[in-house]
């Protein structure tokens, strides 16, 4: 059971907008910034969003992050087949004194 | 270009030990926290440990406290994970990553090294 809660799966058709949620608590998402990672099949994770809504250089602006209270979201607009991957949220937890991840969301592009 | 290359994975028996290493290049290694994250087969990501720039602070997930030790050698630009008293549930791909300055984000990742604990 992960500290951060994500839906196990999400799907969309090319061109659609999809959103993935990440629910936490006051000791993590509610008080710390959220980061998002993309893991393509068979590869290492890649930082997608940091500090709730910032994109590292090279990440397309189709990817965006937001946060409200103890919940965060990753949105992908203009869905493409190459976006098919696992997506993870993560945040520092002040109670556990460690980093916590969501269980991951497998995104399928139909 | 930032590069992180893990090594040291392999097969170990329950109760045994392994030492993972991660060689860093392409950035000022001594200026960054470093972290280990693992992924059991078919499962999600799990943070394992962090170490600060001068090795005066280390944090661990509860499940490895007292068994694993993270360390670093800034002169050799490397970070290590000494894993003792290994359990079957420690079987995973272990990734090292560079921690950014903004909010514990893992900016760059290695390709991972597989640790299998089995009798």
PDB file of N, CA and C in Angstrom, chain A residues 32-33 35 37 39 43-47 49-51 86 88 91-92 96-103, chain B residues 35 37 39 43-47 50 59-60 62 65 95 102-112:
ATOM      1  N   UNK A  32       4.632  19.645   0.978  1.00  0.00           N
ATOM      2  CA  UNK A  32       5.848  19.525   0.184  1.00  0.00           C
ATOM      3  C   UNK A  32       5.515  19.556  -1.301  1.00  0.00           C
ATOM      4  N   UNK A  33       6.518  19.858  -2.107  1.00  0.00           N
ATOM      5  CA  UNK A  33       6.265  19.881  -3.539  1.00  0.00           C
ATOM      6  C   UNK A  33       6.212  18.454  -4.094  1.00  0.00           C
ATOM      7  N   UNK A  35       6.646  15.784  -7.324  1.00  0.00           N
ATOM      8  CA  UNK A  35       7.376  15.521  -8.562  1.00  0.00           C
ATOM      9  C   UNK A  35       6.712  14.360  -9.288  1.00  0.00           C
ATOM     10  N   UNK A  37       7.221  11.396 -12.475  1.00  0.00           N
ATOM     11  CA  UNK A  37       8.181  10.663 -13.289  1.00  0.00           C
ATOM     12  C   UNK A  37       7.445   9.847 -14.337  1.00  0.00           C
ATOM     13  N   UNK A  39       8.024   6.517 -16.794  1.00  0.00           N
ATOM     14  CA  UNK A  39       8.873   5.351 -17.036  1.00  0.00           C
ATOM     15  C   UNK A  39       8.351   4.604 -18.257  1.00  0.00           C
ATOM     16  N   UNK A  43      12.760   0.895 -19.362  1.00  0.00           N
ATOM     17  CA  UNK A  43      13.762   1.954 -19.179  1.00  0.00           C
ATOM     18  C   UNK A  43      13.716   2.508 -17.761  1.00  0.00           C
ATOM     19  N   UNK A  44      14.730   3.301 -17.431  1.00  0.00           N
ATOM     20  CA  UNK A  44      14.763   3.965 -16.130  1.00  0.00           C
ATOM     21  C   UNK A  44      13.742   5.096 -16.095  1.00  0.00           C
ATOM     22  N   UNK A  45      13.279   5.451 -14.920  1.00  0.00           N
ATOM     23  CA  UNK A  45      12.363   6.597 -14.817  1.00  0.00           C
ATOM     24  C   UNK A  45      13.037   7.888 -15.284  1.00  0.00           C
ATOM     25  N   UNK A  46      12.188   8.832 -15.659  1.00  0.00           N
ATOM     26  CA  UNK A  46      12.659  10.140 -16.117  1.00  0.00           C
ATOM     27  C   UNK A  46      11.827  11.205 -15.407  1.00  0.00           C
ATOM     28  N   UNK A  47      12.491  12.255 -14.932  1.00  0.00           N
ATOM     29  CA  UNK A  47      11.774  13.355 -14.286  1.00  0.00           C
ATOM     30  C   UNK A  47      10.936  14.103 -15.310  1.00  0.00           C
ATOM     31  N   UNK A  49       7.941  16.313 -14.166  1.00  0.00           N
ATOM     32  CA  UNK A  49       7.486  17.545 -13.535  1.00  0.00           C
ATOM     33  C   UNK A  49       8.144  17.628 -12.152  1.00  0.00           C
ATOM     34  N   UNK A  50       8.643  18.796 -11.784  1.00  0.00           N
ATOM     35  CA  UNK A  50       9.163  19.002 -10.432  1.00  0.00           C
ATOM     36  C   UNK A  50       8.512  20.242  -9.819  1.00  0.00           C
ATOM     37  N   UNK A  51       8.610  20.351  -8.516  1.00  0.00           N
ATOM     38  CA  UNK A  51       8.028  21.493  -7.806  1.00  0.00           C
ATOM     39  C   UNK A  51       6.576  21.735  -8.210  1.00  0.00           C
ATOM     40  N   UNK A  86       4.384   4.209 -17.647  1.00  0.00           N
ATOM     41  CA  UNK A  86       3.958   4.277 -16.256  1.00  0.00           C
ATOM     42  C   UNK A  86       4.329   5.643 -15.709  1.00  0.00           C
ATOM     43  N   UNK A  88       4.547   8.083 -12.168  1.00  0.00           N
ATOM     44  CA  UNK A  88       4.624   8.043 -10.716  1.00  0.00           C
ATOM     45  C   UNK A  88       4.695   9.455 -10.138  1.00  0.00           C
ATOM     46  N   UNK A  91       6.816  12.639  -3.294  1.00  0.00           N
ATOM     47  CA  UNK A  91       6.988  13.820  -2.459  1.00  0.00           C
ATOM     48  C   UNK A  91       7.712  13.405  -1.187  1.00  0.00           C
ATOM     49  N   UNK A  92       8.376  14.369  -0.565  1.00  0.00           N
ATOM     50  CA  UNK A  92       8.991  14.103   0.728  1.00  0.00           C
ATOM     51  C   UNK A  92       7.887  14.050   1.780  1.00  0.00           C
ATOM     52  N   UNK A  96       7.271  10.535   7.973  1.00  0.00           N
ATOM     53  CA  UNK A  96       8.083   9.346   7.742  1.00  0.00           C
ATOM     54  C   UNK A  96       9.569   9.692   7.610  1.00  0.00           C
ATOM     55  N   UNK A  97       9.854  10.973   7.385  1.00  0.00           N
ATOM     56  CA  UNK A  97      11.220  11.441   7.136  1.00  0.00           C
ATOM     57  C   UNK A  97      11.834  10.627   6.011  1.00  0.00           C
ATOM     58  N   UNK A  98      11.151  10.663   4.899  1.00  0.00           N
ATOM     59  CA  UNK A  98      11.640   9.958   3.726  1.00  0.00           C
ATOM     60  C   UNK A  98      10.797  10.317   2.520  1.00  0.00           C
ATOM     61  N   UNK A  99      11.262   9.836   1.381  1.00  0.00           N
ATOM     62  CA  UNK A  99      10.569  10.097   0.126  1.00  0.00           C
ATOM     63  C   UNK A  99       9.496   9.023  -0.079  1.00  0.00           C
ATOM     64  N   UNK A 100       8.332   9.441  -0.518  1.00  0.00           N
ATOM     65  CA  UNK A 100       7.266   8.480  -0.781  1.00  0.00           C
ATOM     66  C   UNK A 100       6.818   8.598  -2.233  1.00  0.00           C
ATOM     67  N   UNK A 101       6.496   7.460  -2.815  1.00  0.00           N
ATOM     68  CA  UNK A 101       6.018   7.401  -4.194  1.00  0.00           C
ATOM     69  C   UNK A 101       4.564   6.956  -4.218  1.00  0.00           C
ATOM     70  N   UNK A 102       3.870   7.334  -5.268  1.00  0.00           N
ATOM     71  CA  UNK A 102       2.589   6.732  -5.556  1.00  0.00           C
ATOM     72  C   UNK A 102       2.805   5.353  -6.142  1.00  0.00           C
ATOM     73  N   UNK A 103       1.743   4.568  -6.217  1.00  0.00           N
ATOM     74  CA  UNK A 103       1.864   3.214  -6.725  1.00  0.00           C
ATOM     75  C   UNK A 103       2.058   3.132  -8.231  1.00  0.00           C
TER      76      UNK A 103
ATOM     77  N   UNK B  35      20.703   9.620  -4.225  1.00  0.00           N
ATOM     78  CA  UNK B  35      19.658   8.744  -3.722  1.00  0.00           C
ATOM     79  C   UNK B  35      19.686   7.385  -4.405  1.00  0.00           C
ATOM     80  N   UNK B  37      16.901   4.330  -5.412  1.00  0.00           N
ATOM     81  CA  UNK B  37      15.486   3.974  -5.548  1.00  0.00           C
ATOM     82  C   UNK B  37      15.451   2.574  -6.143  1.00  0.00           C
ATOM     83  N   UNK B  39      13.049  -0.959  -7.616  1.00  0.00           N
ATOM     84  CA  UNK B  39      11.807  -1.371  -8.255  1.00  0.00           C
ATOM     85  C   UNK B  39      11.784  -2.885  -8.331  1.00  0.00           C
ATOM     86  N   UNK B  43       6.665  -4.237 -10.170  1.00  0.00           N
ATOM     87  CA  UNK B  43       6.093  -3.351  -9.139  1.00  0.00           C
ATOM     88  C   UNK B  43       6.494  -1.893  -9.370  1.00  0.00           C
ATOM     89  N   UNK B  44       6.058  -1.036  -8.459  1.00  0.00           N
ATOM     90  CA  UNK B  44       6.345   0.384  -8.576  1.00  0.00           C
ATOM     91  C   UNK B  44       7.675   0.782  -7.961  1.00  0.00           C
ATOM     92  N   UNK B  45       7.926   2.075  -7.980  1.00  0.00           N
ATOM     93  CA  UNK B  45       9.178   2.610  -7.453  1.00  0.00           C
ATOM     94  C   UNK B  45       9.107   2.729  -5.932  1.00  0.00           C
ATOM     95  N   UNK B  46      10.239   2.444  -5.278  1.00  0.00           N
ATOM     96  CA  UNK B  46      10.344   2.589  -3.825  1.00  0.00           C
ATOM     97  C   UNK B  46      11.662   3.271  -3.492  1.00  0.00           C
ATOM     98  N   UNK B  47      11.591   4.389  -2.808  1.00  0.00           N
ATOM     99  CA  UNK B  47      12.791   5.074  -2.353  1.00  0.00           C
ATOM    100  C   UNK B  47      13.492   4.223  -1.298  1.00  0.00           C
ATOM    101  N   UNK B  50      18.893   8.243   0.970  1.00  0.00           N
ATOM    102  CA  UNK B  50      19.485   9.500   0.503  1.00  0.00           C
ATOM    103  C   UNK B  50      20.753   9.778   1.295  1.00  0.00           C
ATOM    104  N   UNK B  59      19.314   9.209   5.085  1.00  0.00           N
ATOM    105  CA  UNK B  59      17.946   8.827   5.420  1.00  0.00           C
ATOM    106  C   UNK B  59      17.651   7.496   4.743  1.00  0.00           C
ATOM    107  N   UNK B  60      16.848   6.686   5.408  1.00  0.00           N
ATOM    108  CA  UNK B  60      16.527   5.365   4.888  1.00  0.00           C
ATOM    109  C   UNK B  60      15.040   5.075   5.030  1.00  0.00           C
ATOM    110  N   UNK B  62      12.150   2.646   6.187  1.00  0.00           N
ATOM    111  CA  UNK B  62      12.144   1.814   7.398  1.00  0.00           C
ATOM    112  C   UNK B  62      12.559   0.371   7.129  1.00  0.00           C
ATOM    113  N   UNK B  65      16.419   0.007   7.242  1.00  0.00           N
ATOM    114  CA  UNK B  65      17.198   0.577   8.347  1.00  0.00           C
ATOM    115  C   UNK B  65      17.885  -0.526   9.149  1.00  0.00           C
ATOM    116  N   UNK B  95      18.243   1.699  -8.688  1.00  0.00           N
ATOM    117  CA  UNK B  95      18.672   2.865  -9.458  1.00  0.00           C
ATOM    118  C   UNK B  95      19.345   3.877  -8.533  1.00  0.00           C
ATOM    119  N   UNK B 102      15.312  21.523  -5.847  1.00  0.00           N
ATOM    120  CA  UNK B 102      14.006  22.164  -5.700  1.00  0.00           C
ATOM    121  C   UNK B 102      13.084  21.502  -4.675  1.00  0.00           C
ATOM    122  N   UNK B 103      13.027  20.199  -4.679  1.00  0.00           N
ATOM    123  CA  UNK B 103      12.106  19.523  -3.766  1.00  0.00           C
ATOM    124  C   UNK B 103      12.289  18.027  -3.801  1.00  0.00           C
ATOM    125  N   UNK B 104      13.515  17.611  -3.576  1.00  0.00           N
ATOM    126  CA  UNK B 104      13.843  16.179  -3.534  1.00  0.00           C
ATOM    127  C   UNK B 104      13.555  15.474  -4.859  1.00  0.00           C
ATOM    128  N   UNK B 105      13.572  16.203  -5.948  1.00  0.00           N
ATOM    129  CA  UNK B 105      13.347  15.544  -7.225  1.00  0.00           C
ATOM    130  C   UNK B 105      14.606  14.801  -7.674  1.00  0.00           C
ATOM    131  N   UNK B 106      14.405  13.616  -8.248  1.00  0.00           N
ATOM    132  CA  UNK B 106      15.523  12.857  -8.798  1.00  0.00           C
ATOM    133  C   UNK B 106      15.691  13.305 -10.239  1.00  0.00           C
ATOM    134  N   UNK B 107      16.689  14.157 -10.450  1.00  0.00           N
ATOM    135  CA  UNK B 107      16.860  14.817 -11.744  1.00  0.00           C
ATOM    136  C   UNK B 107      17.335  13.871 -12.823  1.00  0.00           C
ATOM    137  N   UNK B 108      18.296  13.035 -12.470  1.00  0.00           N
ATOM    138  CA  UNK B 108      18.926  12.149 -13.448  1.00  0.00           C
ATOM    139  C   UNK B 108      19.072  10.765 -12.829  1.00  0.00           C
ATOM    140  N   UNK B 109      18.890   9.759 -13.657  1.00  0.00           N
ATOM    141  CA  UNK B 109      18.881   8.384 -13.176  1.00  0.00           C
ATOM    142  C   UNK B 109      19.905   7.543 -13.938  1.00  0.00           C
ATOM    143  N   UNK B 110      20.418   6.543 -13.248  1.00  0.00           N
ATOM    144  CA  UNK B 110      21.223   5.546 -13.926  1.00  0.00           C
ATOM    145  C   UNK B 110      20.317   4.527 -14.594  1.00  0.00           C
ATOM    146  N   UNK B 111      20.937   3.540 -15.207  1.00  0.00           N
ATOM    147  CA  UNK B 111      20.170   2.522 -15.934  1.00  0.00           C
ATOM    148  C   UNK B 111      19.694   1.400 -15.007  1.00  0.00           C
ATOM    149  N   UNK B 112      20.238   1.363 -13.801  1.00  0.00           N
ATOM    150  CA  UNK B 112      19.810   0.367 -12.826  1.00  0.00           C
ATOM    151  C   UNK B 112      20.667  -0.881 -12.832  1.00  0.00           C
TER     152      UNK B 112
END
